[in-house]
Amino acid sequence: MDFTLDEREQAVSDLATQILTDKITMERLAEIEAGDEWFDRDAWAALAASGLIGVAIDESHGGSGADLVSLGQLLRAQGATVAPIPLLPTTLAAAAIAELGGESLASDILPGVCDGSTILTIAVQEYLDDDLATPAAEVSDGAITGQKIVVEYADLADHMLVSAVADGRSGLYLVQPGDAGVMLTEGLSSRLEPVWQVDMAHAPCVEVTSADGAVGWLVERMRAGLCAIQLGVTEAALKLTAEYTTERQQFGRPVATFQAVTQRLADQYINVAGIRLTTYSALWRLSHGVDATEEVSIAKWWASERASAVAHASQHCHGGMGVSVEYPLHRYTLWNKHLTTSLGAGTRQLREIGARLAAP
Amino acid sequence: MADTAQSPLETATGPPDHSEFRSRVRVFLEEHPLAVPRGATVDDDIDEADSVRRAKTFQAALHDAGLAAITYPAEIGGGGLDKSFQEIYHKESAAYRLPVFPLAISHGMCLPVLNDFGTDEQKSEHLEKIIRAEEIWCQMFSEPGAGSDVASLQMRAERDGDQWVLNGQKVWTSGAQYCDYGLVVARTDPEQPKHRGLSMFKVDLSAPGVEIRPLRQITGDAHFNEVFLTDTRIPADWLVGELNMGWSVAIAMLMYERVALGAGGVSGGGGARPGAKRIAELAREHDRGDDPVVRNALADLYIRERLLTFIGMRIRAAADAGRAPGPEGSIAKLATAALAKDTTELILEVIGAGATAWPADDDSAETFVMAFLSAPAMAIAGGTNEVQRNIIGERVLGLPKEPSVDKNVPFKDLLVGTQR
Ligand SMILES: Cc1cc2nc3c(=O)[nH]c(=O)nc-3n(C[C@H](O)[C@H](O)[C@H](O)COP(=O)(O)OP(=O)(O)OC[C@H]3O[C@@H](n4cnc5c(N)ncnc54)[C@H](O)[C@@H]3O)c2cc1C
């Protein structure tokens, strides 16, 4: 790989950016935050209409057949516009169904995903449990019992992809949030959007896969996806900060001419470049079926640790404006912090990389 | 309220001795229902009006007991005692969380400035009320065009007979929504260079022409405001300090601010930030007590907390000895902001996935995440980190000043804010 986007990836990036910047204005976001659904249905429909939601789904199921690198461009565009849409869970649950599930499940569900009518979500996180590969949720007699937290869009999703153990094997199962035996409790995420705690008591489920490593397969792609969103978030925040500090005058000159500001922002440029390179490398390896364990951890470290530095610097260089919700930056700050802690912040990645390096 | 000029603690034979004073403080804090021992659970989920009410109730009781503004003269409502008593109060109250947060600016900044610069009438009219929290005051310096460069502010004050007429806009005014008065810096002579034509005024926030609009912060709270003054008229003798000498009053106030923000406040006895020991408990609760990464970070925080305590002691000692607060205020403020950031980050590390989302009724996770979200503001409020470092560089190390283009130009000729 040479770290430049090929024609198709560039086209996905341009189209997604165009649609999302057009739909997701700051006024629109304020409207959505004030409303009762954290979902821009209009933007979702526009993405579906131009074939983007199914970008990484096979053509036989109505998608465009591109790979994770292209999907990464879509997620990056979402981050750049902080678009409230269920993109990561829908596209990655779809990828799991396509790659790991049976053909009949795929042809049941994926066409609806591509045309925007079916929303999917992912439920893998359990309370105070960092080891996602061995969930406490259990399957018996075709029904799941257990609890999941931080489930996005559980209220709107048609299917949830749930990790659970059956006969001692971890696997992935589909549950319908509206079914008997499923209880949704609303909570708040550090992005200050609603997320759900899902309690399942003998909730009917359908097996997608119980193959070895299926949960790890999914979580690895989710982490890489979070990195791609974070890339868009940090790129946009840095751009906003460069514009603001160039415009903002104090002491008779733009604050960007103070070297304390210039140098700090130059460091953030390097941080964003690090997030970009490591994320692309991880996505590329995942797309090409090469082991990406280490690359995903490295990318997530950059997208957590160094992304935090970007959040702090961009907030700080805005002065009081960076703290106030009257100005768009705060949304990037909230997303950044949320993505940083999601599925393991920096220390967790270091531990995983260190364990591999120093293993006896 | 004491109706004599004598401190209620003072006996006929003179000031109380230290041990007697200490036991008075202890009894007061033990008995007052609003003084909560650190570590005990408190109901944090109260609205702002309630927290202001609590602050007022507590402060009035503190004053009745002769324990408010201990080193201020008894004639103006203080304790009339020397600094050694203040230190005792600090030590004793450090074990408690006191509900005085809404008074931080009023007591930490407005009170000493009014005491240093106010006229005798202003002092006798306000100091005791401020000490008792019958009145709460705020700081009105920053404007949309004037933050770090606050001397370039545009709020105008024009003389009309025996009144001043104020016009302009302030921004980021903390607490204006519940304050009675503000200390406002305004431009009284645009013919002079920017630092020289400023004056300080007290402004009644309920006066006609004052409009307060809340601004929400990233945490969703609305602690600060925009304040618009439109033809707001105040009597001529509401000038605080000398005409056109407002910059030195403002500088004094900013120094008190750094001290207040850095040294844990004058009346609070330590901020609300959880310390390393509290996080250690949290680490145990989350099974992270054995984790060397967490232990290293805890030890680091603990060492820095110590240092900050020493800096705070030094600042208070200087203040008690009657020395004007100096650049150590900048050091304390920088250290406090960095510590707040790293402390809240470690908490999130410790609580792990619980910090990504939490059940709607889980106050503790939400409190931690909100603290995390609000910590970066401490590096901005009261003069940003860069401004503090410039002060240290220029005033302590004696480095050459940053070249400035506008120092000696009449303000009216500068291209600032809407003059641009
Ligand atoms: C929570 C909070 C509460 C506040 N409460 C009050 C209040 O009660 N009353 C009040 O009057 N104000 C209040 N403020 C305002 C505060 O004092 C200002 O925000 C602060 O002084 C910075 O000004 P600014 O926001 O205009 O940022 P700017 O001055 O525009 O600064 C933008 C960036 O440029 C940098 N910069 C500016 N000049 C230099 C320089 N010379 N060298 C290097 N870098 C530089 C800054 O460090 C900052 O990162 C509050 C602010 C906050 C965040």
Tab-separated table of N, CA and C in Angstrom, chain A residues 125-128 130 149-150 186-190 192 195 197 247-253 258 260 264 308 312 315-316 319-326 330 333-334 337-338 341-342 347 351, chain B residues 144-149 172 194 215-218 224 286 288 291 293 341 345 348-349 353 355-360 362 366 369-370 372-373 376-377 379-380 384-386 402-403 405-406 420:
chain	number	residue	atom	x	y	z
A	125	GLN	N	-20.462	-4.934	24.308
A	125	GLN	CA	-19.844	-4.459	25.548
A	125	GLN	C	-20.703	-4.863	26.748
A	126	GLU	N	-20.005	-5.408	27.772
A	126	GLU	CA	-20.723	-5.712	29.021
A	126	GLU	C	-20.155	-4.869	30.139
A	127	TYR	N	-20.907	-4.738	31.203
A	127	TYR	CA	-20.522	-3.845	32.278
A	127	TYR	C	-19.232	-4.308	32.949
A	128	LEU	N	-18.277	-3.369	33.074
A	128	LEU	CA	-17.000	-3.629	33.736
A	128	LEU	C	-16.264	-4.835	33.191
A	130	ASP	N	-13.665	-5.784	30.196
A	130	ASP	CA	-12.855	-5.323	29.083
A	130	ASP	C	-12.537	-6.440	28.110
A	149	ILE	N	-24.175	-3.161	27.359
A	149	ILE	CA	-24.278	-1.709	27.572
A	149	ILE	C	-23.712	-0.965	26.375
A	150	VAL	N	-23.863	0.353	26.409
A	150	VAL	CA	-23.374	1.256	25.354
A	150	VAL	C	-23.841	0.809	23.973
A	186	GLU	N	-32.599	3.560	28.692
A	186	GLU	CA	-31.844	4.646	28.096
A	186	GLU	C	-30.771	5.140	29.049
A	187	GLY	N	-29.591	5.392	28.501
A	187	GLY	CA	-28.513	6.012	29.271
A	187	GLY	C	-27.923	7.126	28.441
A	188	LEU	N	-26.805	7.658	28.906
A	188	LEU	CA	-26.189	8.772	28.213
A	188	LEU	C	-24.752	8.396	27.907
A	189	SER	N	-24.284	8.723	26.715
A	189	SER	CA	-22.878	8.435	26.432
A	189	SER	C	-22.050	9.677	26.683
A	190	SER	N	-20.719	9.502	26.678
A	190	SER	CA	-19.876	10.676	26.880
A	190	SER	C	-19.936	11.604	25.669
A	192	LEU	N	-22.783	12.534	24.880
A	192	LEU	CA	-24.043	13.134	25.309
A	192	LEU	C	-25.208	12.802	24.382
A	195	VAL	N	-27.716	6.322	24.589
A	195	VAL	CA	-27.281	4.963	24.260
A	195	VAL	C	-28.076	4.042	25.166
A	197	GLN	N	-28.858	0.434	27.444
A	197	GLN	CA	-28.511	-0.805	28.125
A	197	GLN	C	-29.564	-1.816	27.686
A	247	GLU	N	-8.182	33.975	12.240
A	247	GLU	CA	-9.180	35.044	12.223
A	247	GLU	C	-9.136	35.867	13.520
A	248	ARG	N	-9.012	35.178	14.647
A	248	ARG	CA	-9.120	35.801	15.966
A	248	ARG	C	-7.914	36.703	16.275
A	249	GLN	N	-8.183	37.960	16.566
A	249	GLN	CA	-7.108	38.889	16.887
A	249	GLN	C	-7.079	39.195	18.377
A	250	GLN	N	-5.891	39.165	18.961
A	250	GLN	CA	-5.653	39.709	20.306
A	250	GLN	C	-4.308	40.414	20.248
A	251	PHE	N	-4.122	41.415	21.028
A	251	PHE	CA	-2.880	42.198	21.035
A	251	PHE	C	-2.535	42.699	19.629
A	252	GLY	N	-3.577	42.996	18.859
A	252	GLY	CA	-3.357	43.590	17.548
A	252	GLY	C	-2.862	42.639	16.479
A	253	ARG	N	-2.923	41.339	16.709
A	253	ARG	CA	-2.481	40.393	15.686
A	253	ARG	C	-3.234	39.068	15.810
A	258	PHE	N	1.167	33.889	17.482
A	258	PHE	CA	1.927	33.620	18.711
A	258	PHE	C	2.509	32.218	18.593
A	260	ALA	N	3.455	30.079	20.695
A	260	ALA	CA	2.881	29.049	21.570
A	260	ALA	C	1.698	28.377	20.875
A	264	ARG	N	2.041	24.535	18.899
A	264	ARG	CA	1.120	23.523	19.413
A	264	ARG	C	0.261	22.964	18.276
A	308	SER	N	-6.611	12.720	21.833
A	308	SER	CA	-6.904	13.536	23.017
A	308	SER	C	-6.104	14.818	22.991
A	312	HIS	N	-7.617	18.595	23.127
A	312	HIS	CA	-7.232	19.612	24.102
A	312	HIS	C	-6.692	20.853	23.427
A	315	GLN	N	-9.451	22.801	21.568
A	315	GLN	CA	-10.317	23.481	22.529
A	315	GLN	C	-9.570	24.668	23.144
A	316	HIS	N	-8.349	24.425	23.568
A	316	HIS	CA	-7.600	25.467	24.266
A	316	HIS	C	-7.319	26.672	23.368
A	319	GLY	N	-9.821	29.418	23.246
A	319	GLY	CA	-10.160	30.183	24.441
A	319	GLY	C	-11.561	29.833	24.918
A	320	GLY	N	-12.280	30.834	25.427
A	320	GLY	CA	-13.624	30.600	25.957
A	320	GLY	C	-14.554	29.970	24.924
A	321	MET	N	-14.332	30.307	23.648
A	321	MET	CA	-15.170	29.793	22.569
A	321	MET	C	-15.139	28.262	22.500
A	322	GLY	N	-14.027	27.649	22.922
A	322	GLY	CA	-13.894	26.197	22.858
A	322	GLY	C	-14.702	25.483	23.926
A	323	VAL	N	-15.159	26.254	24.922
A	323	VAL	CA	-15.889	25.665	26.041
A	323	VAL	C	-17.392	25.828	25.834
A	324	SER	N	-17.736	26.769	24.974
A	324	SER	CA	-19.138	27.152	24.826
A	324	SER	C	-19.840	26.325	23.756
A	325	VAL	N	-21.105	26.002	23.987
A	325	VAL	CA	-21.837	25.230	22.974
A	325	VAL	C	-22.411	26.106	21.864
A	326	GLU	N	-22.184	27.422	21.953
A	326	GLU	CA	-22.684	28.309	20.893
A	326	GLU	C	-21.846	28.150	19.626
A	330	HIS	N	-17.338	22.323	20.117
A	330	HIS	CA	-17.619	21.438	21.255
A	330	HIS	C	-18.076	20.049	20.805
A	333	THR	N	-15.134	17.981	20.145
A	333	THR	CA	-14.478	17.642	21.417
A	333	THR	C	-15.200	16.472	22.081
A	334	LEU	N	-16.531	16.536	22.113
A	334	LEU	CA	-17.302	15.451	22.728
A	334	LEU	C	-17.109	14.133	21.978
A	337	LYS	N	-13.617	12.661	22.608
A	337	LYS	CA	-13.437	12.020	23.915
A	337	LYS	C	-14.185	10.687	23.984
A	338	HIS	N	-15.342	10.643	23.346
A	338	HIS	CA	-16.118	9.415	23.321
A	338	HIS	C	-15.376	8.315	22.541
A	341	THR	N	-12.325	6.772	24.417
A	341	THR	CA	-12.527	5.748	25.444
A	341	THR	C	-13.262	4.513	24.910
A	342	SER	N	-13.913	4.626	23.762
A	342	SER	CA	-14.673	3.477	23.260
A	342	SER	C	-13.751	2.302	22.916
A	347	THR	N	-4.021	3.206	27.105
A	347	THR	CA	-3.294	2.246	27.949
A	347	THR	C	-3.589	0.800	27.530
A	351	ARG	N	-0.841	-2.001	26.447
A	351	ARG	CA	-0.746	-3.304	27.116
A	351	ARG	C	-0.747	-4.440	26.098
B	144	PRO	N	-16.362	40.065	23.841
B	144	PRO	CA	-16.160	39.238	22.644
B	144	PRO	C	-14.810	39.544	21.971
B	145	GLY	N	-14.403	40.810	21.948
B	145	GLY	CA	-13.151	41.142	21.268
B	145	GLY	C	-11.948	41.208	22.192
B	146	ALA	N	-12.152	41.018	23.490
B	146	ALA	CA	-11.071	41.226	24.448
B	146	ALA	C	-11.051	40.128	25.495
B	147	GLY	N	-10.163	39.143	25.298
B	147	GLY	CA	-10.025	38.044	26.253
B	147	GLY	C	-8.656	38.108	26.888
B	148	SER	N	-7.673	37.443	26.238
B	148	SER	CA	-6.293	37.520	26.725
B	148	SER	C	-5.830	38.980	26.737
B	149	ASP	N	-6.229	39.698	25.705
B	149	ASP	CA	-5.881	41.122	25.607
B	149	ASP	C	-7.035	41.944	26.170
B	172	TRP	N	-18.727	35.609	28.921
B	172	TRP	CA	-18.179	34.585	29.833
B	172	TRP	C	-18.292	35.009	31.295
B	194	LYS	N	-4.411	52.028	25.227
B	194	LYS	CA	-5.450	51.118	25.715
B	194	LYS	C	-5.404	50.847	27.210
B	215	LEU	N	-25.059	31.430	28.685
B	215	LEU	CA	-24.325	30.695	27.650
B	215	LEU	C	-24.105	29.299	28.190
B	216	ARG	N	-24.394	28.297	27.371
B	216	ARG	CA	-24.182	26.934	27.856
B	216	ARG	C	-22.767	26.453	27.580
B	217	GLN	N	-22.254	25.651	28.504
B	217	GLN	CA	-20.930	25.076	28.343
B	217	GLN	C	-21.033	23.672	27.786
B	218	ILE	N	-19.868	23.119	27.473
B	218	ILE	CA	-19.793	21.793	26.852
B	218	ILE	C	-20.421	20.710	27.732
B	224	PHE	N	-21.907	30.398	32.814
B	224	PHE	CA	-21.513	31.755	32.426
B	224	PHE	C	-22.494	32.392	31.460
B	286	HIS	N	-12.723	-0.669	41.406
B	286	HIS	CA	-12.779	-1.163	40.025
B	286	HIS	C	-11.719	-2.217	39.748
B	288	ARG	N	-8.586	-2.140	40.003
B	288	ARG	CA	-7.398	-1.659	39.292
B	288	ARG	C	-6.304	-1.263	40.282
B	291	ASP	N	-2.836	-2.490	39.540
B	291	ASP	CA	-2.324	-2.212	38.213
B	291	ASP	C	-1.167	-1.199	38.303
B	293	VAL	N	0.293	0.583	36.105
B	293	VAL	CA	0.068	1.812	35.342
B	293	VAL	C	-0.730	2.801	36.193
B	341	LYS	N	-6.668	18.367	34.797
B	341	LYS	CA	-6.768	17.608	33.550
B	341	LYS	C	-6.288	16.171	33.772
B	345	GLU	N	-8.470	12.628	33.802
B	345	GLU	CA	-8.121	11.587	32.827
B	345	GLU	C	-7.827	10.249	33.515
B	348	LEU	N	-11.020	8.480	34.440
B	348	LEU	CA	-11.635	7.784	33.309
B	348	LEU	C	-10.897	6.494	32.982
B	349	GLU	N	-9.577	6.542	33.082
B	349	GLU	CA	-8.773	5.329	32.863
B	349	GLU	C	-9.210	4.237	33.849
B	353	ALA	N	-14.683	1.181	30.755
B	353	ALA	CA	-15.860	1.219	29.888
B	353	ALA	C	-17.005	2.017	30.512
B	355	ALA	N	-16.966	4.773	31.535
B	355	ALA	CA	-16.870	6.190	31.169
B	355	ALA	C	-17.381	6.458	29.764
B	356	THR	N	-17.652	5.411	29.001
B	356	THR	CA	-18.148	5.616	27.643
B	356	THR	C	-19.642	5.901	27.666
B	357	ALA	N	-20.314	5.272	28.617
B	357	ALA	CA	-21.751	5.478	28.740
B	357	ALA	C	-22.161	5.016	30.119
B	358	TRP	N	-23.292	5.537	30.570
B	358	TRP	CA	-23.723	5.156	31.895
B	358	TRP	C	-25.244	5.195	31.949
B	359	PRO	N	-25.833	4.419	32.860
B	359	PRO	CA	-27.286	4.430	32.990
B	359	PRO	C	-27.755	5.829	33.404
B	360	ALA	N	-28.953	6.181	32.986
B	360	ALA	CA	-29.456	7.527	33.237
B	360	ALA	C	-29.462	7.881	34.722
B	362	ASP	N	-27.192	6.838	36.992
B	362	ASP	CA	-25.892	6.671	37.634
B	362	ASP	C	-25.186	8.020	37.766
B	366	GLU	N	-21.606	9.949	35.758
B	366	GLU	CA	-21.876	11.202	35.067
B	366	GLU	C	-21.059	12.338	35.685
B	369	VAL	N	-17.490	12.090	34.405
B	369	VAL	CA	-17.334	12.480	33.007
B	369	VAL	C	-17.501	13.993	32.859
B	370	MET	N	-18.425	14.576	33.617
B	370	MET	CA	-18.613	16.022	33.555
B	370	MET	C	-17.371	16.750	34.071
B	372	PHE	N	-14.403	15.631	33.881
B	372	PHE	CA	-13.438	15.447	32.802
B	372	PHE	C	-13.678	16.472	31.683
B	373	LEU	N	-14.949	16.678	31.360
B	373	LEU	CA	-15.269	17.614	30.282
B	373	LEU	C	-15.025	19.061	30.688
B	376	PRO	N	-10.654	21.089	31.150
B	376	PRO	CA	-9.843	21.929	30.261
B	376	PRO	C	-10.141	23.424	30.385
B	377	ALA	N	-11.348	23.772	30.835
B	377	ALA	CA	-11.695	25.189	30.973
B	377	ALA	C	-10.807	25.874	32.009
B	379	ALA	N	-7.734	25.758	32.187
B	379	ALA	CA	-6.538	26.285	31.532
B	379	ALA	C	-6.858	27.553	30.739
B	380	ILE	N	-8.137	27.930	30.721
B	380	ILE	CA	-8.568	29.103	29.953
B	380	ILE	C	-9.061	30.219	30.879
B	384	THR	N	-5.348	32.462	30.223
B	384	THR	CA	-4.964	31.132	29.729
B	384	THR	C	-3.550	30.759	30.187
B	385	ASN	N	-3.225	29.478	30.022
B	385	ASN	CA	-1.877	28.995	30.372
B	385	ASN	C	-0.787	29.837	29.709
B	386	GLU	N	-1.013	30.222	28.443
B	386	GLU	CA	0.012	30.980	27.729
B	386	GLU	C	0.197	32.346	28.379
B	402	GLU	N	7.068	40.493	24.941
B	402	GLU	CA	6.653	40.192	23.577
B	402	GLU	C	6.522	41.540	22.849
B	403	PRO	N	7.033	41.652	21.604
B	403	PRO	CA	6.887	42.937	20.909
B	403	PRO	C	5.404	43.287	20.807
B	405	VAL	N	2.494	46.013	19.268
B	405	VAL	CA	2.350	47.052	18.259
B	405	VAL	C	1.481	48.202	18.750
B	406	ASP	N	0.767	47.959	19.862
B	406	ASP	CA	-0.326	48.896	20.137
B	406	ASP	C	-0.231	49.580	21.499
B	420	ARG	N	-12.637	47.520	13.973
B	420	ARG	CA	-11.817	47.054	12.865
B	420	ARG	C	-12.378	47.478	11.530
